[in-house]
Coordinates of C-alpha atoms in Angstrom, one line a residue:
M1 CA 82.4 59.2 91.3
A2 CA 83.2 61.7 94.0
G3 CA 86.4 63.7 93.6
R4 CA 88.9 65.5 95.8
L5 CA 89.0 69.3 96.1
G6 CA 92.6 69.6 95.0
D7 CA 92.2 67.6 91.8
G8 CA 92.8 69.3 88.5
A9 CA 89.8 67.5 87.0
T10 CA 87.7 68.9 89.8
A11 CA 88.8 72.5 89.0
R12 CA 87.9 72.1 85.4
A13 CA 84.5 70.6 86.2
W14 CA 83.9 73.3 88.8
L15 CA 84.3 76.2 86.3
A16 CA 82.4 74.3 83.6
G17 CA 79.4 74.4 86.0
A18 CA 80.1 77.8 87.7
V19 CA 80.1 80.0 84.6
P20 CA 76.6 79.0 83.4
A21 CA 75.3 79.1 87.0
L22 CA 76.5 82.6 87.4
E23 CA 75.1 83.5 84.0
A24 CA 71.7 82.3 85.3
A25 CA 72.1 84.1 88.7
R26 CA 73.7 87.3 87.5
E27 CA 70.6 89.6 87.3
R28 CA 69.2 88.4 90.6
I29 CA 72.6 89.0 92.3
D30 CA 72.9 92.4 90.6
A31 CA 69.5 93.3 91.9
V32 CA 70.5 93.1 95.6
N33 CA 73.8 94.9 95.2
V34 CA 73.7 97.8 97.6
F35 CA 77.1 97.5 99.4
P36 CA 79.7 98.8 99.2
V37 CA 78.0 101.0 96.6
P38 CA 74.6 100.3 95.0
D39 CA 75.8 100.1 91.5
G40 CA 74.0 96.8 90.7
D41 CA 76.9 95.0 89.2
T42 CA 78.1 92.4 91.7
G43 CA 76.7 89.4 89.8
T44 CA 78.2 90.8 86.5
N45 CA 81.6 91.4 88.1
V46 CA 81.8 87.9 89.6
L47 CA 80.7 86.3 86.3
L48 CA 83.4 88.2 84.4
T49 CA 86.0 87.2 87.0
T50 CA 85.0 83.6 86.8
R51 CA 85.0 83.6 83.0
G52 CA 88.6 84.9 83.2
A53 CA 89.5 82.0 85.4
A54 CA 87.8 79.6 83.0
E55 CA 89.6 81.1 80.0
A56 CA 93.0 80.8 81.8
L57 CA 92.2 77.2 82.6
A58 CA 91.2 76.4 79.0
A59 CA 94.6 77.8 77.9
A60 CA 96.5 75.7 80.4
D61 CA 98.5 72.7 79.3
P62 CA 96.2 69.7 79.2
G63 CA 99.0 67.7 80.9
A64 CA 99.4 70.1 83.8
D65 CA 99.5 68.6 87.2
D66 CA 96.9 69.5 89.9
A67 CA 98.9 72.4 91.4
E68 CA 99.5 73.9 88.0
V69 CA 95.8 73.7 87.1
W70 CA 94.8 75.4 90.2
A71 CA 97.5 78.0 89.9
A72 CA 96.3 78.9 86.4
L73 CA 92.8 79.2 87.6
S74 CA 93.9 81.5 90.4
R75 CA 95.9 83.7 88.2
G76 CA 93.1 84.0 85.6
A77 CA 90.7 85.0 88.3
L78 CA 93.1 87.7 89.6
L79 CA 93.7 89.1 86.2
A80 CA 90.0 89.2 85.3
A81 CA 88.8 90.4 88.7
R82 CA 86.2 93.1 88.5
G83 CA 84.9 95.3 91.3
N84 CA 85.3 94.8 95.0
S85 CA 83.5 91.4 95.0
G86 CA 85.6 90.1 92.1
V87 CA 88.8 90.9 93.8
I88 CA 87.7 89.3 97.1
L89 CA 86.4 86.2 95.4
S90 CA 89.5 85.9 93.3
R91 CA 91.6 85.9 96.5
Y92 CA 89.2 83.2 97.9
V93 CA 89.9 81.1 94.8
G94 CA 93.6 81.8 95.3
G95 CA 93.3 80.5 98.9
L96 CA 91.8 77.3 97.6
A97 CA 94.6 77.0 95.0
E98 CA 97.3 77.5 97.7
A99 CA 95.8 74.6 99.7
V100 CA 96.0 72.0 96.9
G101 CA 96.7 68.6 98.5
R102 CA 95.2 69.5 101.9
P103 CA 91.8 68.3 103.1
A104 CA 88.8 70.3 101.9
V105 CA 88.1 71.5 105.5
E106 CA 91.6 73.1 105.7
A107 CA 91.3 74.5 102.1
L108 CA 88.0 76.3 102.9
R109 CA 89.4 77.8 106.1
H110 CA 92.5 79.0 104.3
A111 CA 90.4 80.5 101.5
A112 CA 88.2 82.4 104.0
T113 CA 91.3 83.8 105.8
A114 CA 92.9 84.8 102.4
A115 CA 89.7 86.6 101.3
R116 CA 89.5 88.5 104.7
E117 CA 93.2 89.5 104.6
A118 CA 92.7 91.0 101.1
V119 CA 90.2 93.6 102.5
H120 CA 91.6 96.5 104.4
Q121 CA 88.6 96.9 106.6
P122 CA 86.6 93.7 106.7
E123 CA 83.0 94.0 107.8
D124 CA 80.7 91.5 109.3
G125 CA 77.5 90.6 107.6
T126 CA 79.1 90.4 104.2
V127 CA 80.7 87.7 102.0
L128 CA 83.6 87.5 104.4
T129 CA 81.3 86.4 107.2
V130 CA 79.6 83.8 104.9
A131 CA 83.1 82.5 104.0
A132 CA 83.8 82.1 107.7
V133 CA 80.5 80.3 108.3
V134 CA 81.2 78.0 105.4
A135 CA 84.6 77.1 107.0
R136 CA 83.0 76.5 110.3
A137 CA 80.3 74.3 108.8
A138 CA 82.9 72.3 106.9
Y139 CA 84.6 71.4 110.2
D140 CA 81.3 70.1 111.6
A141 CA 80.6 68.1 108.4
D142 CA 84.2 66.7 108.4
A143 CA 83.7 65.6 112.0
R144 CA 80.7 63.5 110.9
G145 CA 83.0 61.6 108.5
L146 CA 81.8 63.2 105.2
D147 CA 84.0 63.2 102.1
D148 CA 85.0 66.4 100.3
A149 CA 81.7 66.4 98.3
G150 CA 79.7 66.0 101.4
V151 CA 81.6 68.6 103.3
L152 CA 81.1 71.2 100.5
A153 CA 77.4 70.4 100.1
A154 CA 76.8 70.7 103.8
A155 CA 78.8 73.9 104.1
A156 CA 76.9 75.6 101.2
Q157 CA 73.6 74.5 102.6
E158 CA 74.3 76.1 105.9
A159 CA 75.5 79.3 104.2
R160 CA 72.2 79.5 102.3
R161 CA 70.2 78.8 105.5
D162 CA 72.0 81.5 107.5
L163 CA 72.3 84.1 104.7
A164 CA 69.4 86.3 105.8
A165 CA 70.5 86.3 109.4
I166 CA 74.2 87.1 108.5
S167 CA 73.2 89.9 106.2
A168 CA 70.9 91.4 108.8
G169 CA 74.1 91.9 110.9
H170 CA 75.3 94.6 108.5
P171 CA 73.6 98.1 108.9
V172 CA 73.5 99.0 105.2
L173 CA 72.1 95.6 104.2
R174 CA 69.6 95.6 107.1
S175 CA 68.3 99.1 106.2
A176 CA 68.1 98.2 102.5
R177 CA 66.3 94.9 103.4
V178 CA 68.5 92.8 101.2
V179 CA 71.1 90.1 101.5
D180 CA 74.8 90.6 100.6
A181 CA 75.3 90.2 96.8
G182 CA 78.8 89.0 97.2
A183 CA 77.7 86.3 99.6
C184 CA 75.1 85.2 97.1
A185 CA 77.8 84.9 94.4
L186 CA 80.1 82.9 96.7
I187 CA 77.3 80.4 97.5
V188 CA 76.6 79.9 93.8
L189 CA 80.3 79.2 93.3
L190 CA 80.3 76.7 96.2
D191 CA 77.2 75.0 94.9
A192 CA 79.0 74.5 91.6
L193 CA 82.1 73.2 93.4
A194 CA 80.0 70.7 95.4
A195 CA 78.4 69.5 92.3
A196 CA 81.8 69.0 90.6
L197 CA 83.1 67.1 93.6
A198 CA 80.0 64.9 93.6
G199 CA 80.4 64.2 89.9
E200 CA 77.0 65.6 89.1
D201 CA 76.1 66.6 85.6
G202 CA 73.5 69.2 84.6
A203 CA 72.9 72.8 85.6
V204 CA 73.6 74.1 89.1
D205 CA 70.3 75.1 90.8
V206 CA 70.2 78.8 91.5
G207 CA 66.5 78.9 92.2
W208 CA 67.1 79.5 95.9
L209 CA 68.0 83.1 95.1
D210 CA 64.4 83.8 94.4
A211 CA 63.8 83.7 98.2
F212 CA 66.2 86.7 98.6
A213 CA 66.1 88.6 95.3
A214 CA 63.1 89.5 93.2
P215 CA 63.4 88.3 89.6
P216 CA 64.0 91.0 87.0
G217 CA 61.0 93.2 86.5
S218 CA 59.5 92.5 89.9
T219 CA 58.9 95.3 92.4
D220 CA 59.1 93.3 95.6
A221 CA 62.0 91.6 97.2
P222 CA 62.0 89.6 100.4
A223 CA 64.2 91.2 103.1
P224 CA 66.5 89.9 105.8
T225 CA 65.0 90.9 109.1
A226 CA 66.7 88.5 111.6
E227 CA 68.8 90.0 114.3
V228 CA 72.1 88.3 114.7
A229 CA 73.8 88.0 118.0
P230 CA 77.5 88.9 118.0
D231 CA 78.6 85.4 118.7
E232 CA 76.8 84.2 115.6
Q233 CA 79.0 86.3 113.4
T234 CA 82.4 85.3 114.5
A235 CA 84.9 83.5 112.3
P236 CA 86.0 80.0 113.0
S237 CA 88.5 79.6 115.8
G238 CA 91.9 81.1 114.8
E239 CA 90.6 83.5 112.1
D240 CA 90.7 87.2 112.2
G241 CA 87.8 88.6 114.2
S242 CA 85.4 91.3 113.1
T243 CA 86.4 94.9 112.8
G244 CA 82.9 96.1 113.1
A245 CA 80.7 97.9 110.7
A246 CA 82.2 100.6 108.5
E247 CA 81.8 104.2 109.8
R248 CA 80.5 105.3 106.4
D249 CA 77.5 103.6 104.8
A250 CA 77.7 103.4 101.0
G251 CA 75.2 104.5 98.5
P252 CA 75.5 107.4 96.0
E253 CA 72.6 109.1 94.3
P254 CA 72.7 108.5 90.6
I255 CA 73.8 111.3 88.3
A256 CA 73.0 112.1 84.8
P257 CA 75.6 110.3 82.7
A258 CA 77.5 111.2 79.5
P259 CA 78.0 114.9 79.9
A260 CA 79.3 117.1 77.1
V261 CA 80.3 119.5 79.8
V262 CA 82.5 117.9 82.5
V263 CA 82.1 119.3 86.0
P264 CA 84.9 118.9 88.5
D265 CA 84.1 116.9 91.6
G266 CA 87.3 116.4 93.4
P267 CA 90.1 118.2 95.0
A268 CA 92.7 120.2 93.1
S269 CA 96.1 118.9 93.8
D270 CA 98.7 120.7 95.9
D271 CA 100.7 121.5 92.7
G272 CA 97.8 123.3 91.2
D273 CA 96.4 120.5 89.0
V274 CA 92.9 121.2 87.8
S275 CA 91.6 117.9 86.5
A276 CA 88.4 119.3 85.1
A277 CA 87.6 123.0 85.2
V278 CA 84.4 124.0 83.5
A279 CA 82.5 127.0 82.2
P280 CA 79.1 127.6 83.8
V281 CA 76.1 125.9 82.3
P282 CA 73.4 128.2 81.0
E283 CA 70.2 128.4 83.1
G284 CA 67.9 125.5 82.5
R285 CA 70.6 123.1 81.5
A286 CA 72.5 122.7 84.8
G287 CA 71.9 119.6 86.8
D288 CA 71.2 119.5 90.5
V289 CA 74.0 119.6 93.1
L290 CA 74.3 116.4 94.9
D291 CA 75.1 117.9 98.3
A292 CA 72.5 120.8 98.1
E293 CA 69.2 120.8 99.8
P294 CA 66.3 119.4 97.8
G295 CA 65.2 121.9 95.3
A296 CA 68.1 124.2 95.7
P297 CA 69.4 125.8 92.5
S298 CA 72.9 125.1 91.2
A299 CA 75.4 127.7 92.2
P300 CA 76.2 130.3 89.5
G301 CA 79.7 130.9 88.1
P302 CA 82.5 128.6 87.2
Q303 CA 82.5 125.2 88.9
V304 CA 85.6 124.9 91.2
D305 CA 87.3 121.9 92.6
A306 CA 86.4 121.3 96.2
P307 CA 89.1 121.4 99.0
A308 CA 90.9 118.1 99.6
P309 CA 88.9 115.8 101.8
D310 CA 90.0 115.0 105.3
T311 CA 91.9 111.7 105.1
S312 CA 90.8 110.7 108.6
R313 CA 87.6 109.5 106.9
S314 CA 85.7 110.0 110.1
T315 CA 83.0 111.9 108.2
P316 CA 82.1 111.8 104.5
P317 CA 83.5 114.8 102.6
S318 CA 81.0 116.8 100.6
P319 CA 80.6 115.3 97.1
G320 CA 80.9 117.3 94.0
P321 CA 78.1 118.7 91.8
R322 CA 75.8 116.7 89.7
V323 CA 77.0 116.4 86.1
P324 CA 74.7 118.3 83.7
A325 CA 73.5 116.8 80.5
T326 CA 73.4 119.0 77.4
H327 CA 71.6 119.2 74.1
D328 CA 74.0 116.6 72.7
V329 CA 72.9 113.8 75.1
R330 CA 69.5 112.8 76.2
A331 CA 69.3 113.4 79.9
P332 CA 68.1 110.1 81.6
A333 CA 65.7 110.0 84.5
D334 CA 67.2 109.1 87.8
P335 CA 66.8 105.4 88.6
A336 CA 64.3 104.5 91.3
P337 CA 65.9 103.5 94.6
H338 CA 66.2 99.8 95.4
P339 CA 63.0 98.3 96.8
G340 CA 63.1 98.6 100.6
A341 CA 66.0 101.1 100.6
T342 CA 65.8 104.2 102.8
D343 CA 67.6 107.5 102.6
D344 CA 69.5 106.5 105.8
A345 CA 70.7 103.4 104.1
H346 CA 72.1 105.2 101.1
P347 CA 73.7 108.5 101.9
T348 CA 75.5 110.2 99.1
H349 CA 78.8 108.5 98.6
P350 CA 81.8 110.7 98.2
D351 CA 84.0 108.0 96.5
R352 CA 82.3 107.9 93.2
Y353 CA 85.2 106.5 91.1
E354 CA 86.2 102.9 91.1
V355 CA 89.9 102.2 90.3
V356 CA 90.9 98.6 89.6
A357 CA 94.4 97.7 88.6
A358 CA 96.1 94.5 87.4
L359 CA 99.8 94.9 88.2
R360 CA 103.0 93.0 88.0
P361 CA 104.9 93.9 91.2
H362 CA 108.7 94.4 90.9
A363 CA 111.4 93.8 93.5
A364 CA 110.9 97.3 95.1
A365 CA 107.1 97.3 94.9
T366 CA 105.2 98.8 97.8
P367 CA 104.3 96.0 100.3
T368 CA 100.7 95.0 100.3
A369 CA 100.0 96.3 103.8
D370 CA 101.5 99.7 103.0
L371 CA 99.6 99.9 99.7
S372 CA 96.3 99.1 101.4
A373 CA 96.9 101.7 104.1
A374 CA 97.8 104.4 101.5
L375 CA 94.6 103.6 99.5
A376 CA 92.5 103.6 102.6
A377 CA 93.6 107.1 103.4
L378 CA 92.3 108.1 99.9
G379 CA 89.1 106.2 99.7
S380 CA 87.0 103.2 100.7
S381 CA 86.3 99.5 99.7
V382 CA 90.1 98.8 99.5
A383 CA 91.0 95.2 98.5
V384 CA 94.4 94.0 97.4
A385 CA 94.8 90.4 96.2
E386 CA 98.2 89.0 95.2
A387 CA 99.4 85.6 94.0
G388 CA 102.6 84.9 92.1
D389 CA 103.4 87.7 89.7
V390 CA 100.0 89.2 89.7
R391 CA 98.6 91.9 92.1
T392 CA 95.0 93.1 91.7
V393 CA 93.9 96.3 93.5
H394 CA 90.5 97.8 94.0
V395 CA 89.4 101.1 95.6
H396 CA 86.6 103.6 95.5
V397 CA 87.9 107.2 95.6
A398 CA 86.9 110.8 95.1
D399 CA 90.2 111.6 93.3
P400 CA 91.3 108.8 90.9
A401 CA 94.6 110.6 90.1
A402 CA 95.7 110.3 93.7
A403 CA 94.9 106.6 93.8
L404 CA 96.8 106.1 90.5
A405 CA 99.8 107.9 92.0
A406 CA 99.7 105.5 94.9
L407 CA 99.7 102.6 92.4
V408 CA 102.8 103.7 90.6
G409 CA 105.1 102.2 93.2
A410 CA 103.0 99.0 93.4
G411 CA 104.0 97.6 90.1
S412 CA 103.5 98.1 86.3
G413 CA 100.2 97.4 84.6
V414 CA 97.0 99.0 83.6
A415 CA 94.3 100.6 85.8
T416 CA 90.7 100.9 84.9
V417 CA 88.7 103.9 86.1
R418 CA 85.0 104.4 85.9
T419 CA 82.2 106.1 87.8
V420 CA 80.1 104.0 90.1
V421 CA 77.1 106.3 89.8
G422 CA 75.1 107.0 86.6
A423 CA 75.1 105.2 83.3
G424 CA 78.0 104.5 81.1
R425 CA 78.6 104.5 77.4
S426 CA 79.9 101.9 75.0
L427 CA 83.1 103.8 75.0
V428 CA 86.7 103.0 76.2
A429 CA 89.2 105.9 76.5
C430 CA 93.0 105.2 76.8
T431 CA 95.4 107.6 78.4
A432 CA 98.8 107.7 80.1
S433 CA 97.8 110.8 82.0
P434 CA 96.3 110.1 85.5
A435 CA 95.0 113.7 85.6
L436 CA 92.6 112.9 82.8
A437 CA 91.1 109.8 84.5
R438 CA 88.4 111.8 86.3
P439 CA 87.1 113.9 83.3
L440 CA 87.1 110.9 81.0
A441 CA 85.2 108.8 83.6
L442 CA 82.7 111.6 84.1
A443 CA 82.0 111.5 80.4
G444 CA 80.7 107.9 80.9
T445 CA 83.7 106.1 79.5
V446 CA 85.7 103.1 80.9
V447 CA 89.1 104.7 81.2
L448 CA 92.4 102.7 80.8
V449 CA 95.5 104.3 82.3
A450 CA 98.9 102.7 81.6
L451 CA 101.1 102.6 84.7
G452 CA 104.8 102.1 83.9
D453 CA 106.3 100.0 81.2
V454 CA 103.6 97.6 80.2
P455 CA 104.1 94.6 77.8
A456 CA 102.0 94.6 74.7
A457 CA 100.2 91.4 75.8
D458 CA 99.1 93.0 79.0
L459 CA 97.9 96.1 77.2
R460 CA 95.9 93.9 74.9
A461 CA 94.4 91.9 77.8
A462 CA 93.5 95.1 79.6
L463 CA 91.8 96.5 76.5
D464 CA 89.8 93.3 76.1
R465 CA 88.6 93.5 79.7
A466 CA 87.7 97.2 79.3
V467 CA 85.7 96.4 76.1
A468 CA 83.8 93.7 78.0
D469 CA 83.1 96.2 80.8
A470 CA 81.8 98.9 78.4
A471 CA 79.6 96.6 76.3
T472 CA 75.9 97.5 76.1
P473 CA 73.1 96.1 74.0
Q474 CA 73.1 99.3 71.9
G475 CA 76.0 98.3 69.7
P476 CA 79.7 97.7 69.4
V477 CA 82.1 99.4 71.8
T478 CA 84.1 102.4 70.5
V479 CA 87.7 102.6 71.5
L480 CA 89.7 105.9 71.7
P481 CA 93.3 104.5 71.6
G482 CA 95.4 107.5 72.8
T483 CA 99.2 107.4 72.6
W484 CA 99.9 104.0 74.2
L485 CA 97.5 101.9 72.2
V486 CA 98.2 103.4 68.8
P487 CA 101.4 101.3 68.3
L488 CA 99.4 98.1 68.7
L489 CA 96.8 99.0 66.0
D490 CA 99.1 98.0 63.1
A491 CA 100.7 95.0 64.9
D492 CA 97.4 93.4 66.0
E493 CA 94.6 93.4 63.4
A494 CA 92.4 91.5 65.9
L495 CA 92.1 94.6 68.0
A496 CA 89.4 95.8 65.6
A497 CA 87.2 92.7 66.2
D498 CA 83.8 93.4 67.6
R499 CA 84.7 97.1 68.4
V500 CA 85.0 100.4 66.6
L501 CA 88.5 102.0 66.7
V502 CA 89.0 105.7 66.3
P503 CA 92.6 105.8 65.2
D504 CA 92.5 109.6 64.9
A505 CA 92.1 109.8 68.7
A506 CA 95.8 109.3 69.0
D507 CA 96.7 111.7 71.9
D508 CA 95.1 113.0 75.1
L509 CA 93.6 116.1 73.5
R510 CA 91.7 114.1 70.9
V511 CA 90.7 111.4 73.3
L512 CA 89.2 113.9 75.7
A513 CA 87.5 115.8 72.8
A514 CA 85.9 112.7 71.4
A515 CA 84.8 111.4 74.8
T516 CA 83.3 114.5 76.3
A517 CA 81.5 115.3 73.0
G518 CA 79.9 111.9 72.8
R519 CA 81.6 111.1 69.5
G520 CA 82.5 108.0 67.6
D521 CA 84.7 110.1 65.3
L522 CA 86.8 113.2 65.1
G523 CA 85.6 114.5 61.7
G524 CA 86.3 118.2 61.3
L525 CA 88.3 118.6 64.5
R526 CA 90.4 121.8 64.6
S527 CA 93.2 122.2 67.1
A528 CA 95.9 124.7 68.1
V529 CA 98.7 125.2 70.6
A530 CA 99.0 128.2 72.8
D531 CA 101.7 129.5 75.1
D532 CA 99.4 130.7 77.9
P533 CA 95.7 131.0 78.8
V534 CA 95.3 134.4 77.2
E535 CA 96.6 133.1 73.9
A536 CA 94.5 129.9 74.3
L537 CA 91.4 132.1 74.6
A538 CA 92.2 133.7 71.3
A539 CA 92.9 130.3 69.7
V540 CA 89.5 129.0 70.8
E541 CA 87.9 132.0 69.2
Q542 CA 89.7 131.5 66.0
L543 CA 88.8 127.8 65.8
V544 CA 85.1 128.6 66.6
D545 CA 85.1 131.1 63.7
Q546 CA 86.7 128.5 61.4
V547 CA 83.9 126.0 61.9
G548 CA 81.2 128.6 61.4
G549 CA 80.5 130.1 64.8
P550 CA 79.3 128.9 68.2
G551 CA 76.1 127.4 66.8
R552 CA 78.1 124.9 64.7
V553 CA 80.3 123.7 67.6
A554 CA 79.7 120.5 69.4
S555 CA 82.3 121.1 72.1
A556 CA 85.5 122.9 72.9
T557 CA 88.3 121.1 74.7
V558 CA 91.3 122.8 76.5
L559 CA 94.1 120.6 77.7
L560 CA 96.5 122.3 80.2
G561 CA 100.2 121.4 80.1
A562 CA 102.6 121.2 83.0
A563 CA 103.3 125.0 82.8
S564 CA 99.7 125.8 83.6
D565 CA 97.9 125.6 87.0
A566 CA 94.4 125.5 88.4
A567 CA 94.0 129.3 88.4
D568 CA 94.8 129.4 84.7
G569 CA 92.2 126.8 83.9
L570 CA 89.5 128.4 86.0
L571 CA 90.2 131.8 84.5
L572 CA 90.1 130.5 81.0
A573 CA 86.8 128.6 81.6
A574 CA 85.2 131.7 83.1
R575 CA 86.2 133.9 80.2
L576 CA 84.9 131.4 77.6
A577 CA 81.6 131.1 79.6
V578 CA 81.2 134.9 79.4
R579 CA 81.8 135.0 75.6
H580 CA 80.0 131.8 74.7
P581 CA 77.5 130.8 77.4
D582 CA 75.9 128.1 75.3
L583 CA 79.2 126.5 74.2
P584 CA 80.1 123.2 76.1
V585 CA 83.7 123.7 77.2
V586 CA 86.0 121.2 79.0
V587 CA 89.2 122.4 80.6
A588 CA 91.4 119.6 81.9
G589 CA 94.9 118.9 83.0
S590 CA 97.6 119.5 83.9
V591 CA 99.4 117.0 81.7
P592 CA 103.2 116.6 82.0
C593 CA 105.3 116.7 78.8
S594 CA 102.7 118.7 77.0
P595 CA 102.7 122.3 75.6
A596 CA 101.4 125.0 77.9
V597 CA 97.9 124.8 76.5
R598 CA 96.3 122.8 73.7
V599 CA 92.9 123.5 72.4
A600 CA 90.5 121.7 70.1
V601 CA 87.0 122.4 68.6
L602 CA 84.6 119.8 67.2
P603 CA 81.9 120.9 64.8
R604 CA 78.4 119.7 65.2
A605 CA 78.0 118.6 61.6
A606 CA 79.7 115.3 62.4
L607 CA 77.6 114.4 65.4
R608 CA 75.9 111.3 64.0
D609 CA 76.8 108.4 66.2
P610 CA 73.6 107.2 67.9
L611 CA 75.4 104.4 69.7
L612 CA 76.9 106.9 72.1
V613 CA 73.6 108.5 73.1
V614 CA 72.6 107.2 76.6
D615 CA 69.1 106.2 77.3
A616 CA 67.5 106.2 80.8
L617 CA 69.4 104.2 83.3
E618 CA 67.5 101.1 84.4
V619 CA 68.1 99.6 87.8
P620 CA 66.9 96.0 88.4
A621 CA 63.9 95.9 90.8

C-alpha cells in the first residue's frame, strides 16, 4: 500500500532500504569522487551519515508521532554527517523533516533549498543541481495527478536520466569525465524513498551506477560528455540561482602518509605559533615538494612554515612540502590518477585538511551566515547545516588551527581533523590543543579536538565516529586519549570495545610522540621539561644518551609551551638536525598552559606494532 512522505512508517522503511542500498553502491560512488577533492570517500561518507540517521531512528520512542520520527532522523544525520557530501545530504534530509505534513512536491522543493543554503558557494553541476532537478520533476509529476510514490519515482528517474548532462556542466567533473558522486548518493537515497512510499520490499536496485562508474578493479569508466545549456541547469522557480563554477578547481596530489618526521605545511600564526617545525631530512629520505617543478630536489635546511595565504582566495596559495616517509614506515607508491582525469582537472589543492565539527550552539553563538563567511575566508568547501540543538560544520583548510579558532564561538562540541590527501592509519588522536591538529593529522591520524565544555555523552559519540572513520581492514583502531578522554576510561568500560586504548598517552606530548612515531604503545618513553630551547636541546641529548644513543631512538618530540615562539622552534629543530641528521624530530606548538618546552624520546626497541604500518594507498579505478 502506498504511503505518504511525512509518515513515520515511511521514514523507518526508507532507512531500512537506504542503508543496504548505499552499502551496495558505496565503492562505485567512491570511485567517481573527484570534487571538491578527489579523496574517494563520498559513498563512504554518505553511508556513515545515513547509518547515523538509522541508529537515531532505532533509538527513538516506538510511539513517537510522525514529526518526532522525522526530527530524530534529521538529528541523527546531522550528528553523523561526514565530509562535504554528508553535511549537504544531512541538511537535505532535514529539509524533508521540516516539511512533514506537506505534499511531497513541496517537501522536495524545501529540501533542495535547504541543501543549497547550507553551502557557502553552491556550484552548478553538482548534487545541488540534481536536487533542484528532482524538485522540478516532482512538480511535473504532481501535475499529472501522481501520488507521493509516483512523484518520487518519476523525479528519481529524471535525475538518473539527466545526471551525465548535469555533471558535464561542472568544469572539474567534465575534465575528469565522471558524474558527481554526491548526486549519485542522493539518487540512491531517493530510489530507496520511492520504494518505501510504494511499499516495495527487497533490495533497492543500484545497478544503474554501472553506466557511470566502473566497478571496483576496472580501468575504464564511462564519462559525461554532454554540454548543458545554462537554462537546463537552473533551479525550480523561486529557488536560489547558480553562483557559477568555483574559481579554484579541486584535486590534490597524494602524499606519502604516516610520517615519522612531520613537515609544516601551513602559515605560522601572527603570535609566533609554529604548529610543526622540523629538522631537515637526510638526503635520500626526503619526499618531493608538491609545488616544485617535476624532478626538482627538496630544498635543504629546516622546513619553515609558509607565509599566510591571501584570504581573497582569487588564486590558490602555494601548498606545503610533501611529507617524507622514514625507515619506520614503508613509503607507499602514489596512487594512480582517476581514469580520464587530467592535470588541468586536478591542480594541487592548498586546503589539504578537512575539519568537521558537531556543535551545540549557545545563545551567543556565531550566526550561521557569519560563520560560513569566516570559514570561507580560511578555506573552501564550506557547508554549515543546523537543526534544533545541532550544528554541523564542514570546511577544507590549509591551517586547521585557524578554522578551529573560528568554531570556538559557534558552539561547544568536538571537531574532527584529517588530511584529504594520502593514506591514513588505524589511529585516533585526542587533544584539546588546536595547534596540534595539523601535525597529528599529518601523521595519518584522525584527530579529535574538544571545543569548549563538552558533555561526556558527546565526547563518547565523537570518539565512536572517529573510530569508524579510522577503521581499516588491517586491524583494530588504536586510540590515543589525551587529557580530555582519560576521565572517561574508568567510567565507561565499553570504550575499549573493538579498539586498542593507550592509556599512557594521557597528555599532548605523549599523544604527539606516539602518533608521529607510528606507535601503538609508549614503552620506554623518556621525557623532560626545559625552561627554554637551549635547555631543551641539552635535555634531548640527555634522553638520547639514556636510551642508548641516536641509533636506538625511534623519534624525538618537542612540544613548545606558550612562552616559546616560532623562532625558538625552528632554531631548536635546526640544531638537532646538525647534531643528529638521522634522528626523526618533531617540534610542535605553541600549546597554552604548558611549560616553556617539553621533550620526549621513544626508543626503537618497542617498535613492534605492525597494524600502524601503512601499505600502498589504493584508489578505486
